[in-house]
PDB file of C-alpha atoms and ligand atoms in Angstrom:
ATOM      1  CA  UNK A   1     119.091 -11.846   4.931  1.00  0.00           C
ATOM      2  CA  UNK A   2     122.728 -10.173   4.457  1.00  0.00           C
ATOM      3  CA  UNK A   3     123.682  -7.037   5.678  1.00  0.00           C
ATOM      4  CA  UNK A   4     124.789  -4.500   3.436  1.00  0.00           C
ATOM      5  CA  UNK A   5     127.134  -1.494   4.002  1.00  0.00           C
ATOM      6  CA  UNK A   6     124.417   1.038   2.565  1.00  0.00           C
ATOM      7  CA  UNK A   7     121.909  -0.077   4.910  1.00  0.00           C
ATOM      8  CA  UNK A   8     121.136   2.539   7.579  1.00  0.00           C
ATOM      9  CA  UNK A   9     118.492   0.184   9.196  1.00  0.00           C
ATOM     10  CA  UNK A  10     118.004  -3.562   8.784  1.00  0.00           C
ATOM     11  CA  UNK A  11     114.739  -5.252  10.605  1.00  0.00           C
ATOM     12  CA  UNK A  12     115.258  -9.093  10.729  1.00  0.00           C
ATOM     13  CA  UNK A  13     112.644 -11.514  11.491  1.00  0.00           C
ATOM     14  CA  UNK A  14     110.496  -9.507  13.975  1.00  0.00           C
ATOM     15  CA  UNK A  15     107.408 -11.002  15.380  1.00  0.00           C
ATOM     16  CA  UNK A  16     104.667  -9.410  17.662  1.00  0.00           C
ATOM     17  CA  UNK A  17     101.425 -10.942  19.246  1.00  0.00           C
ATOM     18  CA  UNK A  18      98.407  -9.471  20.868  1.00  0.00           C
ATOM     19  CA  UNK A  19      97.102 -12.508  22.869  1.00  0.00           C
ATOM     20  CA  UNK A  20      96.318 -14.868  19.758  1.00  0.00           C
ATOM     21  CA  UNK A  21      96.478 -12.195  17.320  1.00  0.00           C
ATOM     22  CA  UNK A  22     100.039 -12.110  15.241  1.00  0.00           C
ATOM     23  CA  UNK A  23     100.257  -8.456  14.373  1.00  0.00           C
ATOM     24  CA  UNK A  24     103.942  -9.041  12.789  1.00  0.00           C
ATOM     25  CA  UNK A  25     105.131 -12.438  11.490  1.00  0.00           C
ATOM     26  CA  UNK A  26     108.631 -12.659  10.585  1.00  0.00           C
ATOM     27  CA  UNK A  27     108.681  -8.746   9.433  1.00  0.00           C
ATOM     28  CA  UNK A  28     111.723  -7.836   7.815  1.00  0.00           C
ATOM     29  CA  UNK A  29     112.884  -4.880   6.117  1.00  0.00           C
ATOM     30  CA  UNK A  30     116.079  -2.581   4.926  1.00  0.00           C
ATOM     31  CA  UNK A  31     116.059   1.105   5.115  1.00  0.00           C
ATOM     32  CA  UNK A  32     118.879   2.455   2.991  1.00  0.00           C
ATOM     33  CA  UNK A  33     121.379   5.229   4.019  1.00  0.00           C
ATOM     34  CA  UNK A  34     119.963   8.541   2.549  1.00  0.00           C
ATOM     35  CA  UNK A  35     117.083   7.083   0.917  1.00  0.00           C
ATOM     36  CA  UNK A  36     113.444   7.244   1.450  1.00  0.00           C
ATOM     37  CA  UNK A  37     112.083   4.089   1.722  1.00  0.00           C
ATOM     38  CA  UNK A  38     108.098   3.291   1.659  1.00  0.00           C
ATOM     39  CA  UNK A  39     105.684   0.846   3.586  1.00  0.00           C
ATOM     40  CA  UNK A  40     102.391   0.316   2.166  1.00  0.00           C
ATOM     41  CA  UNK A  41      99.856  -2.233   2.729  1.00  0.00           C
ATOM     42  CA  UNK A  42      96.062  -2.336   3.861  1.00  0.00           C
ATOM     43  CA  UNK A  43      94.442  -1.183   7.089  1.00  0.00           C
ATOM     44  CA  UNK A  44      95.805  -3.667   9.822  1.00  0.00           C
ATOM     45  CA  UNK A  45      98.860  -4.913   7.835  1.00  0.00           C
ATOM     46  CA  UNK A  46     101.087  -3.932  10.885  1.00  0.00           C
ATOM     47  CA  UNK A  47     102.819  -0.920   9.390  1.00  0.00           C
ATOM     48  CA  UNK A  48     102.398   1.245  12.776  1.00  0.00           C
ATOM     49  CA  UNK A  49     102.945  -1.799  14.694  1.00  0.00           C
ATOM     50  CA  UNK A  50     106.266  -2.117  12.879  1.00  0.00           C
ATOM     51  CA  UNK A  51     107.321   1.738  13.634  1.00  0.00           C
ATOM     52  CA  UNK A  52     106.532   0.815  17.259  1.00  0.00           C
ATOM     53  CA  UNK A  53     109.050  -1.802  17.017  1.00  0.00           C
ATOM     54  CA  UNK A  54     111.677   0.051  15.369  1.00  0.00           C
ATOM     55  CA  UNK A  55     111.059   3.376  17.637  1.00  0.00           C
ATOM     56  CA  UNK A  56     111.157   1.216  20.755  1.00  0.00           C
ATOM     57  CA  UNK A  57     107.595   1.526  21.850  1.00  0.00           C
ATOM     58  CA  UNK A  58     106.455  -1.923  21.143  1.00  0.00           C
ATOM     59  CA  UNK A  59     108.429  -5.014  22.552  1.00  0.00           C
ATOM     60  CA  UNK A  60     108.616  -7.888  20.268  1.00  0.00           C
ATOM     61  CA  UNK A  61     109.204 -11.536  20.042  1.00  0.00           C
ATOM     62  CA  UNK A  62     112.331 -12.791  18.542  1.00  0.00           C
ATOM     63  CA  UNK A  63     114.050 -10.762  15.460  1.00  0.00           C
ATOM     64  CA  UNK A  64     116.697  -8.086  15.706  1.00  0.00           C
ATOM     65  CA  UNK A  65     116.820  -4.261  14.927  1.00  0.00           C
ATOM     66  CA  UNK A  66     119.988  -3.151  13.707  1.00  0.00           C
ATOM     67  CA  UNK A  67     120.741   0.524  13.202  1.00  0.00           C
ATOM     68  CA  UNK A  68     123.830   1.807  11.669  1.00  0.00           C
ATOM     69  CA  UNK A  69     125.956  -1.622  12.326  1.00  0.00           C
ATOM     70  CA  UNK A  70     124.474  -1.498  16.032  1.00  0.00           C
ATOM     71  CA  UNK A  71     122.012  -3.991  17.490  1.00  0.00           C
ATOM     72  CA  UNK A  72     119.453  -1.577  19.022  1.00  0.00           C
ATOM     73  CA  UNK A  73     116.899  -4.029  19.974  1.00  0.00           C
ATOM     74  CA  UNK A  74     117.018  -3.726  23.556  1.00  0.00           C
ATOM     75  CA  UNK A  75     117.666  -0.006  23.692  1.00  0.00           C
ATOM     76  CA  UNK A  76     114.908   2.293  25.056  1.00  0.00           C
ATOM     77  CA  UNK A  77     112.963   5.041  23.098  1.00  0.00           C
ATOM     78  CA  UNK A  78     115.207   7.756  24.356  1.00  0.00           C
ATOM     79  CA  UNK A  79     118.758   5.952  23.924  1.00  0.00           C
ATOM     80  CA  UNK A  80     117.203   5.085  20.265  1.00  0.00           C
ATOM     81  CA  UNK A  81     116.560   9.157  19.707  1.00  0.00           C
ATOM     82  CA  UNK A  82     120.191   9.973  20.989  1.00  0.00           C
ATOM     83  CA  UNK A  83     121.402   7.367  18.591  1.00  0.00           C
ATOM     84  CA  UNK A  84     119.897   9.058  15.703  1.00  0.00           C
ATOM     85  CA  UNK A  85     116.426   7.429  15.219  1.00  0.00           C
ATOM     86  CA  UNK A  86     112.928   9.485  15.719  1.00  0.00           C
ATOM     87  CA  UNK A  87     109.327   8.641  14.485  1.00  0.00           C
ATOM     88  CA  UNK A  88     106.287  10.370  14.055  1.00  0.00           C
ATOM     89  CA  UNK A  89     102.963   9.299  15.035  1.00  0.00           C
ATOM     90  CA  UNK A  90      99.743   8.349  13.003  1.00  0.00           C
ATOM     91  CA  UNK A  91      97.843  10.818  15.229  1.00  0.00           C
ATOM     92  CA  UNK A  92      99.581  13.732  15.905  1.00  0.00           C
ATOM     93  CA  UNK A  93     100.881  14.471  19.417  1.00  0.00           C
ATOM     94  CA  UNK A  94     101.548  17.833  19.985  1.00  0.00           C
ATOM     95  CA  UNK A  95     100.579  19.492  23.429  1.00  0.00           C
ATOM     96  CA  UNK A  96      97.391  21.627  22.153  1.00  0.00           C
ATOM     97  CA  UNK A  97      97.371  23.880  25.141  1.00  0.00           C
ATOM     98  CA  UNK A  98     100.957  24.894  24.294  1.00  0.00           C
ATOM     99  CA  UNK A  99     102.297  27.167  21.769  1.00  0.00           C
ATOM    100  CA  UNK A 100     103.810  25.906  18.301  1.00  0.00           C
ATOM    101  CA  UNK A 101     107.351  26.948  19.529  1.00  0.00           C
ATOM    102  CA  UNK A 102     106.645  25.750  22.874  1.00  0.00           C
ATOM    103  CA  UNK A 103     106.101  22.220  21.611  1.00  0.00           C
ATOM    104  CA  UNK A 104     109.460  22.426  19.659  1.00  0.00           C
ATOM    105  CA  UNK A 105     111.608  23.434  22.689  1.00  0.00           C
ATOM    106  CA  UNK A 106     109.828  20.910  24.697  1.00  0.00           C
ATOM    107  CA  UNK A 107     110.758  18.129  22.164  1.00  0.00           C
ATOM    108  CA  UNK A 108     114.505  19.332  22.278  1.00  0.00           C
ATOM    109  CA  UNK A 109     114.643  19.428  26.223  1.00  0.00           C
ATOM    110  CA  UNK A 110     112.616  16.010  26.536  1.00  0.00           C
ATOM    111  CA  UNK A 111     115.634  13.816  27.021  1.00  0.00           C
ATOM    112  CA  UNK A 112     116.387  12.610  30.088  1.00  0.00           C
ATOM    113  CA  UNK A 113     119.947  13.124  29.774  1.00  0.00           C
ATOM    114  CA  UNK A 114     119.392  16.530  28.918  1.00  0.00           C
ATOM    115  CA  UNK A 115     117.783  17.531  32.479  1.00  0.00           C
ATOM    116  CA  UNK A 116     120.889  15.796  34.070  1.00  0.00           C
ATOM    117  CA  UNK A 117     123.259  18.046  32.085  1.00  0.00           C
ATOM    118  CA  UNK A 118     121.323  20.969  32.625  1.00  0.00           C
ATOM    119  CA  UNK A 119     121.226  20.425  36.479  1.00  0.00           C
ATOM    120  CA  UNK A 120     124.975  19.940  36.269  1.00  0.00           C
ATOM    121  CA  UNK A 121     125.959  22.613  33.800  1.00  0.00           C
ATOM    122  CA  UNK A 122     126.499  26.087  35.092  1.00  0.00           C
ATOM    123  CA  UNK A 123     123.527  28.592  34.019  1.00  0.00           C
ATOM    124  CA  UNK A 124     125.262  29.995  31.008  1.00  0.00           C
ATOM    125  CA  UNK A 125     126.245  26.803  29.306  1.00  0.00           C
ATOM    126  CA  UNK A 126     122.502  25.706  30.166  1.00  0.00           C
ATOM    127  CA  UNK A 127     121.133  29.162  28.616  1.00  0.00           C
ATOM    128  CA  UNK A 128     123.523  28.367  25.337  1.00  0.00           C
ATOM    129  CA  UNK A 129     121.813  25.010  25.249  1.00  0.00           C
ATOM    130  CA  UNK A 130     118.568  26.802  25.109  1.00  0.00           C
ATOM    131  CA  UNK A 131     119.420  29.329  22.673  1.00  0.00           C
ATOM    132  CA  UNK A 132     120.684  27.070  20.410  1.00  0.00           C
ATOM    133  CA  UNK A 133     117.305  25.015  20.627  1.00  0.00           C
ATOM    134  CA  UNK A 134     115.596  28.241  19.920  1.00  0.00           C
ATOM    135  CA  UNK A 135     117.598  28.806  16.714  1.00  0.00           C
ATOM    136  CA  UNK A 136     117.140  25.521  15.526  1.00  0.00           C
ATOM    137  CA  UNK A 137     113.021  25.801  16.181  1.00  0.00           C
ATOM    138  CA  UNK A 138     113.102  29.088  14.464  1.00  0.00           C
ATOM    139  CA  UNK A 139     115.106  28.006  11.530  1.00  0.00           C
ATOM    140  CA  UNK A 140     112.601  24.546  11.059  1.00  0.00           C
ATOM    141  CA  UNK A 141     109.525  26.575  11.370  1.00  0.00           C
ATOM    142  CA  UNK A 142     110.516  29.070   8.665  1.00  0.00           C
ATOM    143  CA  UNK A 143     111.557  26.180   6.730  1.00  0.00           C
ATOM    144  CA  UNK A 144     107.858  24.723   6.822  1.00  0.00           C
ATOM    145  CA  UNK A 145     106.053  28.017   7.100  1.00  0.00           C
ATOM    146  CA  UNK A 146     104.944  28.165  10.430  1.00  0.00           C
ATOM    147  CA  UNK A 147     107.118  30.625  12.175  1.00  0.00           C
ATOM    148  CA  UNK A 148     104.171  33.437  11.881  1.00  0.00           C
ATOM    149  CA  UNK A 149     102.154  31.084  14.101  1.00  0.00           C
ATOM    150  CA  UNK A 150     105.187  30.456  16.598  1.00  0.00           C
ATOM    151  CA  UNK A 151     102.914  31.894  19.361  1.00  0.00           C
ATOM    152  CA  UNK A 152      99.758  30.552  18.501  1.00  0.00           C
ATOM    153  CA  UNK A 153      98.616  27.449  20.701  1.00  0.00           C
ATOM    154  CA  UNK A 154      99.196  24.163  18.798  1.00  0.00           C
ATOM    155  CA  UNK A 155      95.741  22.889  18.819  1.00  0.00           C
ATOM    156  CA  UNK A 156      94.690  26.146  16.503  1.00  0.00           C
ATOM    157  CA  UNK A 157      96.594  24.551  13.629  1.00  0.00           C
ATOM    158  CA  UNK A 158      95.036  22.419  10.792  1.00  0.00           C
ATOM    159  CA  UNK A 159      95.251  19.090  10.595  1.00  0.00           C
ATOM    160  CA  UNK A 160      98.024  19.524   7.837  1.00  0.00           C
ATOM    161  CA  UNK A 161      99.905  21.953  10.163  1.00  0.00           C
ATOM    162  CA  UNK A 162      99.692  19.686  13.000  1.00  0.00           C
ATOM    163  CA  UNK A 163     101.774  17.074  10.876  1.00  0.00           C
ATOM    164  CA  UNK A 164     104.350  19.795   9.867  1.00  0.00           C
ATOM    165  CA  UNK A 165     104.673  20.559  13.583  1.00  0.00           C
ATOM    166  CA  UNK A 166     104.908  16.872  14.638  1.00  0.00           C
ATOM    167  CA  UNK A 167     107.715  16.291  11.832  1.00  0.00           C
ATOM    168  CA  UNK A 168     109.359  19.437  13.176  1.00  0.00           C
ATOM    169  CA  UNK A 169     109.309  18.302  16.737  1.00  0.00           C
ATOM    170  CA  UNK A 170     111.016  15.160  15.579  1.00  0.00           C
ATOM    171  CA  UNK A 171     113.788  17.148  13.744  1.00  0.00           C
ATOM    172  CA  UNK A 172     114.508  19.021  16.879  1.00  0.00           C
ATOM    173  CA  UNK A 173     116.231  15.831  18.080  1.00  0.00           C
ATOM    174  CA  UNK A 174     118.717  16.339  14.930  1.00  0.00           C
ATOM    175  CA  UNK A 175     117.942  12.624  13.699  1.00  0.00           C
ATOM    176  CA  UNK A 176     119.824  10.559  10.927  1.00  0.00           C
ATOM    177  CA  UNK A 177     116.675   8.432  10.284  1.00  0.00           C
ATOM    178  CA  UNK A 178     112.873   9.648  10.901  1.00  0.00           C
ATOM    179  CA  UNK A 179     110.260   7.093  10.348  1.00  0.00           C
ATOM    180  CA  UNK A 180     106.772   9.078   9.319  1.00  0.00           C
ATOM    181  CA  UNK A 181     103.276   7.397   9.992  1.00  0.00           C
ATOM    182  CA  UNK A 182     101.072   8.789   7.557  1.00  0.00           C
ATOM    183  CA  UNK A 183     102.528  12.150   7.194  1.00  0.00           C
ATOM    184  CA  UNK A 184      99.797  12.774   4.369  1.00  0.00           C
ATOM    185  CA  UNK A 185      96.613  11.498   6.117  1.00  0.00           C
ATOM    186  CA  UNK A 186      94.005  14.209   6.490  1.00  0.00           C
ATOM    187  CA  UNK A 187      96.325  16.790   4.839  1.00  0.00           C
ATOM    188  CA  UNK A 188      94.904  18.855   2.039  1.00  0.00           C
ATOM    189  CA  UNK A 189      96.716  18.329  -1.531  1.00  0.00           C
ATOM    190  CA  UNK A 190      98.395  21.572  -1.465  1.00  0.00           C
ATOM    191  CA  UNK A 191      99.914  20.813   2.024  1.00  0.00           C
ATOM    192  CA  UNK A 192     100.936  17.203   0.885  1.00  0.00           C
ATOM    193  CA  UNK A 193     102.852  18.622  -1.806  1.00  0.00           C
ATOM    194  CA  UNK A 194     104.628  21.245   0.550  1.00  0.00           C
ATOM    195  CA  UNK A 195     105.282  18.279   3.006  1.00  0.00           C
ATOM    196  CA  UNK A 196     106.816  16.168   0.296  1.00  0.00           C
ATOM    197  CA  UNK A 197     109.174  18.937  -0.833  1.00  0.00           C
ATOM    198  CA  UNK A 198     110.465  19.420   2.769  1.00  0.00           C
ATOM    199  CA  UNK A 199     111.005  15.677   3.178  1.00  0.00           C
ATOM    200  CA  UNK A 200     112.819  16.047  -0.094  1.00  0.00           C
ATOM    201  CA  UNK A 201     114.788  18.896   1.043  1.00  0.00           C
ATOM    202  CA  UNK A 202     116.025  17.285   4.273  1.00  0.00           C
ATOM    203  CA  UNK A 203     116.868  14.306   2.251  1.00  0.00           C
ATOM    204  CA  UNK A 204     119.461  16.491   0.528  1.00  0.00           C
ATOM    205  CA  UNK A 205     120.640  17.591   3.592  1.00  0.00           C
ATOM    206  CA  UNK A 206     121.653  13.936   4.299  1.00  0.00           C
ATOM    207  CA  UNK A 207     118.830  12.416   6.016  1.00  0.00           C
ATOM    208  CA  UNK A 208     117.275   9.187   5.553  1.00  0.00           C
ATOM    209  CA  UNK A 209     113.357   8.440   5.917  1.00  0.00           C
ATOM    210  CA  UNK A 210     110.988   5.472   5.900  1.00  0.00           C
ATOM    211  CA  UNK A 211     107.160   6.625   5.343  1.00  0.00           C
ATOM    212  CA  UNK A 212     103.885   4.537   6.049  1.00  0.00           C
ATOM    213  CA  UNK A 213     101.412   6.010   3.737  1.00  0.00           C
ATOM    214  CA  UNK A 214      97.958   5.382   2.172  1.00  0.00           C
ATOM    215  CA  UNK A 215      98.551   8.336  -0.249  1.00  0.00           C
ATOM    216  CA  UNK A 216     100.260   6.489  -3.221  1.00  0.00           C
ATOM    217  CA  UNK A 217     100.767   9.740  -5.039  1.00  0.00           C
ATOM    218  CA  UNK A 218     103.076  10.552  -2.271  1.00  0.00           C
ATOM    219  CA  UNK A 219     104.470   7.116  -2.046  1.00  0.00           C
ATOM    220  CA  UNK A 220     105.003   6.965  -5.929  1.00  0.00           C
ATOM    221  CA  UNK A 221     106.676  10.549  -5.668  1.00  0.00           C
ATOM    222  CA  UNK A 222     109.188  10.163  -2.975  1.00  0.00           C
ATOM    223  CA  UNK A 223     109.884   6.375  -2.345  1.00  0.00           C
ATOM    224  CA  UNK A 224     112.396   3.745  -3.614  1.00  0.00           C
ATOM    225  CA  UNK A 225     111.975   1.027  -2.490  1.00  0.00           C
ATOM    226  CA  UNK A 226     108.621   0.450  -1.399  1.00  0.00           C
ATOM    227  CA  UNK A 227     107.544  -2.372   0.697  1.00  0.00           C
ATOM    228  CA  UNK A 228     104.086  -4.062   0.952  1.00  0.00           C
ATOM    229  CA  UNK A 229     103.106  -5.311   4.286  1.00  0.00           C
ATOM    230  CA  UNK A 230     100.119  -7.497   4.649  1.00  0.00           C
ATOM    231  CA  UNK A 231      98.996  -9.581   7.743  1.00  0.00           C
ATOM    232  CA  UNK A 232     102.100  -9.182   9.278  1.00  0.00           C
ATOM    233  CA  UNK A 233     104.479 -10.057   6.715  1.00  0.00           C
ATOM    234  CA  UNK A 234     106.322  -8.266   3.628  1.00  0.00           C
ATOM    235  CA  UNK A 235     104.464  -9.407   0.469  1.00  0.00           C
ATOM    236  CA  UNK A 236     107.225  -7.952  -1.705  1.00  0.00           C
ATOM    237  CA  UNK A 237     109.270  -4.844  -2.450  1.00  0.00           C
ATOM    238  CA  UNK A 238     110.777  -3.182  -5.321  1.00  0.00           C
ATOM    239  CA  UNK A 239     109.940   0.274  -7.111  1.00  0.00           C
ATOM    240  CA  UNK A 240     106.742   1.724  -6.633  1.00  0.00           C
ATOM    241  CA  UNK A 241     105.949   0.767 -10.399  1.00  0.00           C
ATOM    242  CA  UNK A 242     106.964  -3.127  -9.613  1.00  0.00           C
ATOM    243  CA  UNK A 243     104.816  -3.253  -6.580  1.00  0.00           C
ATOM    244  CA  UNK A 244     101.766  -1.435  -8.251  1.00  0.00           C
ATOM    245  CA  UNK A 245     101.771  -4.160 -11.184  1.00  0.00           C
ATOM    246  CA  UNK A 246     102.555  -7.232  -8.901  1.00  0.00           C
ATOM    247  CA  UNK A 247      98.882  -9.052  -8.668  1.00  0.00           C
ATOM    248  CA  UNK A 248      99.408 -10.219  -5.209  1.00  0.00           C
ATOM    249  CA  UNK A 249      99.626  -7.123  -4.132  1.00  0.00           C
ATOM    250  CA  UNK A 250      96.256  -5.923  -5.910  1.00  0.00           C
ATOM    251  CA  UNK A 251      95.045  -8.882  -4.070  1.00  0.00           C
ATOM    252  CA  UNK A 252      95.925  -8.021  -0.671  1.00  0.00           C
ATOM    253  CA  UNK A 253      94.373  -4.614  -0.817  1.00  0.00           C
ATOM    254  CA  UNK A 254      90.928  -6.114  -2.411  1.00  0.00           C
ATOM    255  CA  UNK A 255      91.237  -8.497   0.108  1.00  0.00           C
ATOM    256  CA  UNK A 256      91.330  -5.465   2.979  1.00  0.00           C
ATOM    257  CA  UNK A 257      88.182  -4.227   1.336  1.00  0.00           C
ATOM    258  CA  UNK A 258      85.280  -5.819   3.391  1.00  0.00           C
TER     259      UNK A 258
HETATM  260  N1  LIG B   1      98.045  -2.589  21.255  1.00  0.00           N
HETATM  261  C1  LIG B   1      97.346  -3.503  20.421  1.00  0.00           C
HETATM  262  N2  LIG B   1      96.431  -4.592  21.019  1.00  0.00           N
HETATM  263  C2  LIG B   1      95.707  -5.338  20.362  1.00  0.00           C
HETATM  264  N3  LIG B   1      96.078  -5.324  18.774  1.00  0.00           N
HETATM  265  C3  LIG B   1      96.414  -4.445  18.213  1.00  0.00           C
HETATM  266  C4  LIG B   1      97.368  -3.574  19.009  1.00  0.00           C
HETATM  267  N4  LIG B   1      97.822  -2.266  18.204  1.00  0.00           N
HETATM  268  C5  LIG B   1      97.784  -3.128  16.945  1.00  0.00           C
HETATM  269  N5  LIG B   1      96.914  -3.985  16.975  1.00  0.00           N
HETATM  270  C6  LIG B   1      96.148  -4.729  15.891  1.00  0.00           C
HETATM  271  O1  LIG B   1      97.097  -5.078  15.129  1.00  0.00           O
HETATM  272  C7  LIG B   1      97.037  -5.085  13.790  1.00  0.00           C
HETATM  273  C8  LIG B   1      98.047  -4.111  13.159  1.00  0.00           C
HETATM  274  O2  LIG B   1      97.747  -2.910  13.796  1.00  0.00           O
HETATM  275  P1  LIG B   1      98.622  -1.483  12.985  1.00  0.00           P
HETATM  276  O3  LIG B   1      98.145  -0.245  13.778  1.00  0.00           O
HETATM  277  O4  LIG B   1      99.889  -1.866  12.895  1.00  0.00           O
HETATM  278  O5  LIG B   1      98.125  -1.453  11.458  1.00  0.00           O
HETATM  279  P2  LIG B   1      98.379  -0.405  10.115  1.00  0.00           P
HETATM  280  O6  LIG B   1      99.170  -1.538   9.358  1.00  0.00           O
HETATM  281  O7  LIG B   1      99.298   0.599  10.851  1.00  0.00           O
HETATM  282  O8  LIG B   1      97.028  -0.267   9.984  1.00  0.00           O
HETATM  283  P3  LIG B   1      96.176   1.697   9.489  1.00  0.00           P
HETATM  284  O9  LIG B   1      96.733   1.566   7.796  1.00  0.00           O
HETATM  285  O10 LIG B   1      94.954   1.374   9.789  1.00  0.00           O
HETATM  286  O11 LIG B   1      97.076   2.512  10.476  1.00  0.00           O
HETATM  287  C9  LIG B   1      95.566  -4.354  13.811  1.00  0.00           C
HETATM  288  O12 LIG B   1      94.702  -5.681  13.702  1.00  0.00           O
HETATM  289  C10 LIG B   1      95.402  -3.942  15.187  1.00  0.00           C
HETATM  290  O13 LIG B   1      93.802  -3.884  15.591  1.00  0.00           O
HETATM  291 MG1  LIG B   2      99.072   2.621  11.225  1.00  0.00          MG
END
């Protein structure tokens, strides 16, 4: 696979095995700068495993991950986040006993380098960082309509609101690329529309996305290109209309229905 200058991230020939089971088998992917790339495929196809590889949560055998021209294959989760690559999880990871606002502030402070700087900086500079995080958190919560719930416990939110919180937590790190693992799962259709609109507005701000999703309305509305993963490999990619019309894709989905 050749590198193109408008690629923000490329994955080349990545393999992941769990014992004998092959979860990713020579997976490859290209995420365009400024774009929203979709990743679909039947349950168990390896989509979340692929995001785990990109986010640095999952070791892999062979292959490379290039982010903005830099080989990040061996970088830790934190170093990837510092480089501008963050993600959300299929199961939201909010801290339920903390407030919505505290969840965001913690996401900003939860970087190892951050703590060291705070220890080294004088208290007024440290306070300034906290104030900036507070301003950022408030503006994000206002944008997604959660500011009025800022002081509520995170576990009191609905499923859809938790998805928005999860996205805002990732945004606290001011990423350039955000990987969203099923942002619409379990979310009511009105809120799905709001999440989609928020992603579009972030794209207009210059952010890039990759979205794993079973909600084909969301994929069709937001994503181009769309990659189809089946049994750990990329089956095909193209516009939503192209992949939806592909007989192999239909077969892969039907094969997943036992
Ligand atoms: N830590 C693990 N240990 C063993 N097997 C695993 C592990 N993680 C994932 N798998 C297996 O790898 C395969 C791919 O899992 P993955 O979660 O990536 O699928 P997915 O495409 O995200 O599916 P879904 O659409 O259901 O979320 C599945 O068969 C899963 O059971
Ligand atoms: Mg998954």
